[in-house]
Coordinates of N, CA and C and ligand atoms in Angstrom, one line a residue:
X1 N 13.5 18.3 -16.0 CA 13.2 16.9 -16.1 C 14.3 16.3 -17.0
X2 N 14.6 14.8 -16.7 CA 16.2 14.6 -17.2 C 15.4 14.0 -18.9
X3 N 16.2 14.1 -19.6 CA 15.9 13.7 -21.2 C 15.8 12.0 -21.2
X4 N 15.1 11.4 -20.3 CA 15.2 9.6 -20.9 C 13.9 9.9 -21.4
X5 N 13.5 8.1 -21.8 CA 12.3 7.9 -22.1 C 11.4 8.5 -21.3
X6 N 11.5 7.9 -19.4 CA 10.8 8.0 -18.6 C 10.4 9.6 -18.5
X7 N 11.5 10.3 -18.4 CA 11.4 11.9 -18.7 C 10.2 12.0 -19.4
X8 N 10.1 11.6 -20.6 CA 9.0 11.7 -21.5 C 7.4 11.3 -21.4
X9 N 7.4 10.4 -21.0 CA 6.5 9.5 -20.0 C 5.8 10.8 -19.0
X10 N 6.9 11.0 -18.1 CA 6.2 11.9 -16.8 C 5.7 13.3 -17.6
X11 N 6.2 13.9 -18.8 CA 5.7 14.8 -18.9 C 4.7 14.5 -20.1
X12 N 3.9 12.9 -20.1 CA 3.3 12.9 -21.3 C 3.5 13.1 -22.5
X13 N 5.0 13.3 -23.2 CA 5.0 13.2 -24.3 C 5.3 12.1 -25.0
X14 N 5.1 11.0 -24.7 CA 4.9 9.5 -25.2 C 4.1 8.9 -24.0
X15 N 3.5 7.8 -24.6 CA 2.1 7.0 -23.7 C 2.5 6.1 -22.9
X16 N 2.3 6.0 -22.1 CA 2.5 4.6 -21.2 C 1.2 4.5 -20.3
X17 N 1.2 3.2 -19.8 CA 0.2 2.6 -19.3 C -0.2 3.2 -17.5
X18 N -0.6 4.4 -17.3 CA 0.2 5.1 -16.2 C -0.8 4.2 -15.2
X19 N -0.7 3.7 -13.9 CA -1.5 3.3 -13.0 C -1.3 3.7 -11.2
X20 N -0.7 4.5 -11.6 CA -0.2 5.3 -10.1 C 0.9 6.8 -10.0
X21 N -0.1 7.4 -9.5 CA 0.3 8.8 -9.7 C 0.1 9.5 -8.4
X22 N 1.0 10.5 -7.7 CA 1.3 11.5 -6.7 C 2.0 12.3 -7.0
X23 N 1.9 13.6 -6.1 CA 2.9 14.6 -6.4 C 4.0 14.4 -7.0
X24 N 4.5 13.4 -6.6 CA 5.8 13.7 -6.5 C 6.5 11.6 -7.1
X25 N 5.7 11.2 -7.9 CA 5.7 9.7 -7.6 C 4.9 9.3 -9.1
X26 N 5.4 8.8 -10.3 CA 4.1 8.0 -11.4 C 4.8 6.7 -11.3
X27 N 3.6 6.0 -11.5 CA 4.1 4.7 -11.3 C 3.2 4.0 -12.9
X28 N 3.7 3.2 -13.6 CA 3.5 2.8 -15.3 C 3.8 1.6 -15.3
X29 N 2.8 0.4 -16.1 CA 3.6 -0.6 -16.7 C 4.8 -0.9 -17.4
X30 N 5.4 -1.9 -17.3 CA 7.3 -2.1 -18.0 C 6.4 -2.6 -19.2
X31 N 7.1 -1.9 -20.2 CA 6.8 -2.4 -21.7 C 7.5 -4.0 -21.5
X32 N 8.1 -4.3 -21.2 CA 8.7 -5.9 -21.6 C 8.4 -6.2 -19.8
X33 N 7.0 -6.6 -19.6 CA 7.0 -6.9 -18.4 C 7.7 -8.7 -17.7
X34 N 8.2 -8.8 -16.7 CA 9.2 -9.9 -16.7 C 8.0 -10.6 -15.4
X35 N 6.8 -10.5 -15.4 CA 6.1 -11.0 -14.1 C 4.4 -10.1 -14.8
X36 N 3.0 -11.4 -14.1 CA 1.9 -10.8 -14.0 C 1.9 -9.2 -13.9
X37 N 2.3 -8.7 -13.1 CA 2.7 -7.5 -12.7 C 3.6 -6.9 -12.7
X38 N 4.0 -5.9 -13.4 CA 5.4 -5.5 -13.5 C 5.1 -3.8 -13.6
X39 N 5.3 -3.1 -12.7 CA 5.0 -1.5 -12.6 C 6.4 -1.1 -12.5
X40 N 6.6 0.0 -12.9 CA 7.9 0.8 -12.7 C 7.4 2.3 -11.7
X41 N 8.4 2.4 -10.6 CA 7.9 3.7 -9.9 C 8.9 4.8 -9.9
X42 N 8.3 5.6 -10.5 CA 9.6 6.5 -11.0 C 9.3 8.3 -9.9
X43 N 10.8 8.7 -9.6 CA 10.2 10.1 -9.1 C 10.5 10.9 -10.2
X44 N 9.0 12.0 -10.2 CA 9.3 13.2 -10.8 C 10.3 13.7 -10.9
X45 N 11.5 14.0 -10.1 CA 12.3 14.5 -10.1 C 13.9 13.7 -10.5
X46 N 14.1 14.1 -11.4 CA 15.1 12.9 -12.3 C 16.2 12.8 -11.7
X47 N 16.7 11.7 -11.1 CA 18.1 11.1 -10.6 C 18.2 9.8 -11.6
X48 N 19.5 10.0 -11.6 CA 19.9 8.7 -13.0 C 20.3 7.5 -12.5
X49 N 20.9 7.5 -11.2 CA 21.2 6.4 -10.5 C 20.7 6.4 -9.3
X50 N 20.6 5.4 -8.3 CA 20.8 5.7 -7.0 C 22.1 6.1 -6.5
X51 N 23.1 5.9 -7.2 CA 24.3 6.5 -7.1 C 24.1 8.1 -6.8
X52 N 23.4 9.1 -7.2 CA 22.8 10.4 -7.3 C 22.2 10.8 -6.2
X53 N 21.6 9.9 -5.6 CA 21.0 10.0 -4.5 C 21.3 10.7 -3.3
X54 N 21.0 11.7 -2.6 CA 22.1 12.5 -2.1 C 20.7 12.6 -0.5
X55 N 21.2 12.7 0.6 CA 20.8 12.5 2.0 C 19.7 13.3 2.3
X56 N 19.6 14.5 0.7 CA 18.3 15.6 0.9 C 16.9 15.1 -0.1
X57 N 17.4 13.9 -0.4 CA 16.6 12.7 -1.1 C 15.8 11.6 -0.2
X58 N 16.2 11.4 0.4 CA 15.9 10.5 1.8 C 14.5 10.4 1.7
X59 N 13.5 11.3 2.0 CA 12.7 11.5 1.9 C 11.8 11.0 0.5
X60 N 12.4 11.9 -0.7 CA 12.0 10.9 -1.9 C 11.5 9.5 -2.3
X61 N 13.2 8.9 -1.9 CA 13.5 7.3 -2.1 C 12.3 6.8 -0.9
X62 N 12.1 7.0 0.1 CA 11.0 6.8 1.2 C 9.6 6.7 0.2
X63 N 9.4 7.7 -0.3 CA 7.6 7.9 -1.4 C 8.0 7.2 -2.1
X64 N 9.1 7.0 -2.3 CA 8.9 5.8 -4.0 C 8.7 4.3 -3.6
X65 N 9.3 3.8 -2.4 CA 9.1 2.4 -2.2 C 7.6 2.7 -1.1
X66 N 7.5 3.6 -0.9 CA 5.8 3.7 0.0 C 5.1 3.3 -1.0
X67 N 5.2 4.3 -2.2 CA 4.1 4.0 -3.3 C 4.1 3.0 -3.9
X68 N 5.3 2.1 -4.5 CA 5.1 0.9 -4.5 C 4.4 -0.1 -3.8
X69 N 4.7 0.1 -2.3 CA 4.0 -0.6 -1.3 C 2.7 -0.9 -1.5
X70 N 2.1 0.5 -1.4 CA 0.4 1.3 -1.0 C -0.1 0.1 -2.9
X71 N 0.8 0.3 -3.8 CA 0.2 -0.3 -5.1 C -0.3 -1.4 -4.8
X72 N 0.9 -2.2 -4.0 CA 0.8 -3.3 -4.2 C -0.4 -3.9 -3.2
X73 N -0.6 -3.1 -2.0 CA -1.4 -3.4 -1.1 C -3.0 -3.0 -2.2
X74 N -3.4 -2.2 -2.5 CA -3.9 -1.5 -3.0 C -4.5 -2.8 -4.4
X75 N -3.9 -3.5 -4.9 CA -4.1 -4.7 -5.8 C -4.3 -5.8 -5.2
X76 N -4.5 -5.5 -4.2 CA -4.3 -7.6 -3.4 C -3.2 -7.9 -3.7
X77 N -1.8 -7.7 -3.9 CA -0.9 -8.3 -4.2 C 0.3 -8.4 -2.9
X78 N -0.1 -7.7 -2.1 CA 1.1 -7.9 -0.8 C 0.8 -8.6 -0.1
X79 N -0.2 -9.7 0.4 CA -0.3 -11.0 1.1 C 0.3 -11.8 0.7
X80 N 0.3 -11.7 -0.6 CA 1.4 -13.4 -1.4 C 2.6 -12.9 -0.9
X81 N 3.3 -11.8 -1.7 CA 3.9 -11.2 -1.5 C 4.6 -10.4 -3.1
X82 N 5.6 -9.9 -2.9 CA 6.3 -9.2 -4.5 C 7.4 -9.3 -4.6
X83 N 8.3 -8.6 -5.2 CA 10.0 -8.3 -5.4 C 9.8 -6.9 -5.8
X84 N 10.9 -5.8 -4.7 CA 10.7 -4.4 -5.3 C 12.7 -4.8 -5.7
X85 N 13.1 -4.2 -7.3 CA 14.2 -4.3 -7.5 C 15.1 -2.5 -7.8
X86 N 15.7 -2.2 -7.7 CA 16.6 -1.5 -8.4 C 17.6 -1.4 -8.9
X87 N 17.5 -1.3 -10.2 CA 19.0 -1.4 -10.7 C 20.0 -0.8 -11.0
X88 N 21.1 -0.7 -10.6 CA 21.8 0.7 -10.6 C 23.3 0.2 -11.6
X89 N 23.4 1.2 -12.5 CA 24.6 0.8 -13.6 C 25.2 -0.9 -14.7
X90 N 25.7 -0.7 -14.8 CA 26.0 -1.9 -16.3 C 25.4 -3.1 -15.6
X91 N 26.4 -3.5 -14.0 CA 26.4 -4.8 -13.7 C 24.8 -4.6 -12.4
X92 N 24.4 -4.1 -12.2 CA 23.1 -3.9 -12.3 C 22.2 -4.4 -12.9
X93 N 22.6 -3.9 -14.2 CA 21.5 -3.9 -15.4 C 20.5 -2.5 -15.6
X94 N 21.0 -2.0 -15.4 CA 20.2 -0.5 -15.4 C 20.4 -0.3 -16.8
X95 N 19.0 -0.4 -17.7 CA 19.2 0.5 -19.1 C 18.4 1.9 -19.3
X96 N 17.9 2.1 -17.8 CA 17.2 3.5 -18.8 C 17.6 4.8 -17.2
X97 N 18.4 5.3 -17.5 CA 19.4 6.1 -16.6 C 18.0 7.3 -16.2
X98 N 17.1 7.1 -15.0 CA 15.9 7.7 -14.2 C 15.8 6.8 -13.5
X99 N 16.2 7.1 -12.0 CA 15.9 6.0 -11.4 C 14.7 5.9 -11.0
X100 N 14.5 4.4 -10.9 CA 12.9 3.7 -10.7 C 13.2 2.2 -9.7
X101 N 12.0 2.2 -9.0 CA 11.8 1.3 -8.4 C 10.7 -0.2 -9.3
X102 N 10.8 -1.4 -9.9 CA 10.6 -2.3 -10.7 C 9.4 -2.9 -9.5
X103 N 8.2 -3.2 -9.6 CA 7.7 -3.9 -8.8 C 6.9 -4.9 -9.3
X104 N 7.2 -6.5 -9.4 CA 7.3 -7.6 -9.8 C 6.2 -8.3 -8.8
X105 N 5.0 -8.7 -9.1 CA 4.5 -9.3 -8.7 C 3.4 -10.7 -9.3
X106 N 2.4 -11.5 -8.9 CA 1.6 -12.4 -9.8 C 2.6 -13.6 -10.3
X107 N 3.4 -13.7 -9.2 CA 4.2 -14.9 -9.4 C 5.5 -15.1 -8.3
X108 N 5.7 -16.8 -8.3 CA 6.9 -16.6 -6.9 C 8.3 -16.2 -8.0
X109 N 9.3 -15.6 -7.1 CA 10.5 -15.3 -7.5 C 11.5 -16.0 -6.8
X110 N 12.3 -16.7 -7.5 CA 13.9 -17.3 -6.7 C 14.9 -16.5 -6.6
X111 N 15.0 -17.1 -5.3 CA 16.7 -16.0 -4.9 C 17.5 -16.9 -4.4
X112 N 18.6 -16.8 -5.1 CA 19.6 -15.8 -5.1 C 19.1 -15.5 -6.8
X113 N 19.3 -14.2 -7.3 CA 18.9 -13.8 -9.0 C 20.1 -14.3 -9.9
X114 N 19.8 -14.4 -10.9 CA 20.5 -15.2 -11.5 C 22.0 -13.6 -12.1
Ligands
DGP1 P1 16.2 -1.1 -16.0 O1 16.8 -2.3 -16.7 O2 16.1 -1.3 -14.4 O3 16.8 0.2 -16.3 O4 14.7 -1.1 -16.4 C1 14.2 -0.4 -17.4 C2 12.8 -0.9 -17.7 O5 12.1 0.0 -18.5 C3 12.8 -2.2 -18.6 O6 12.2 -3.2 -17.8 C4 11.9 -1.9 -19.8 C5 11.3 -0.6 -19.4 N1 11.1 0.3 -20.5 C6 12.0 0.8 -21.4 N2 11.5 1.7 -22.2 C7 10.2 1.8 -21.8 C8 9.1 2.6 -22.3 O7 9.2 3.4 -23.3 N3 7.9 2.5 -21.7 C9 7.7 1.6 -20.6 N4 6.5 1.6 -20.1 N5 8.7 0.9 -20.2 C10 9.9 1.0 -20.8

């Protein structure tokens, strides 16, 4: 398991608000939530970027935005609808190197992002 926060998180050695869990898939409130709803969906298995992401992953990245989905469905929140984001490096905005899927909901979002 890679050494971030989130590393810590999945194996319980610091608390987070955990609200979705599978094999292979936890999903936790964002301490600085940016929306009603703000879950982070992280895989067990630590990639730091989607940059990392390699074609025997495929499968992975697939359960992480499913589980996002299933959350969101799962809350009444996919009729409105949501924003699932990922951020990957500086111009990104990626600050915590485990990649996760951000799922933003309980409010409309404008696009293009600022
Ligand atoms: P990103 O910028 O995409 O790397 O998003 C990282 C998110 O992680 C950010 O929205 C804040 C959240 N975060 C950082 N540290 C913690 C933590 O210790 N616990 C929880 N629940 N969220 C955290």
């Amino acid at each position: 398991m890679g050494d971030t926060i989130f590393g810590k998180i999945i194996r319980r050695e610091i608390p987070a608000d955990i609200v979705y869990e599978n094999d292979d898939v936890l999903g936790f409130r964002d301490l600085n939530p940016q929306a009603p709803v703000h879950v982070l969906f992280v895989p067990k298995k630590p990639l730091p970027t989607l940059n990392d992401a390699q074609p025997d992953d495929a499968e992975l990245l697939g359960k992480l935005l499913i589980a996002a989905a299933g959350y969101a469905k799962q809350e009444g929140l996919a009729e409105q609808g949501y924003r699932t984001v990922i951020n990957c490096n500086e111009h990104g905005g990626q600050t915590v190197f485990h990649l996760h899927v951000h799922l933003l909901a309980g409010r409309r979002f404008t696009w293009p992002p600022g």
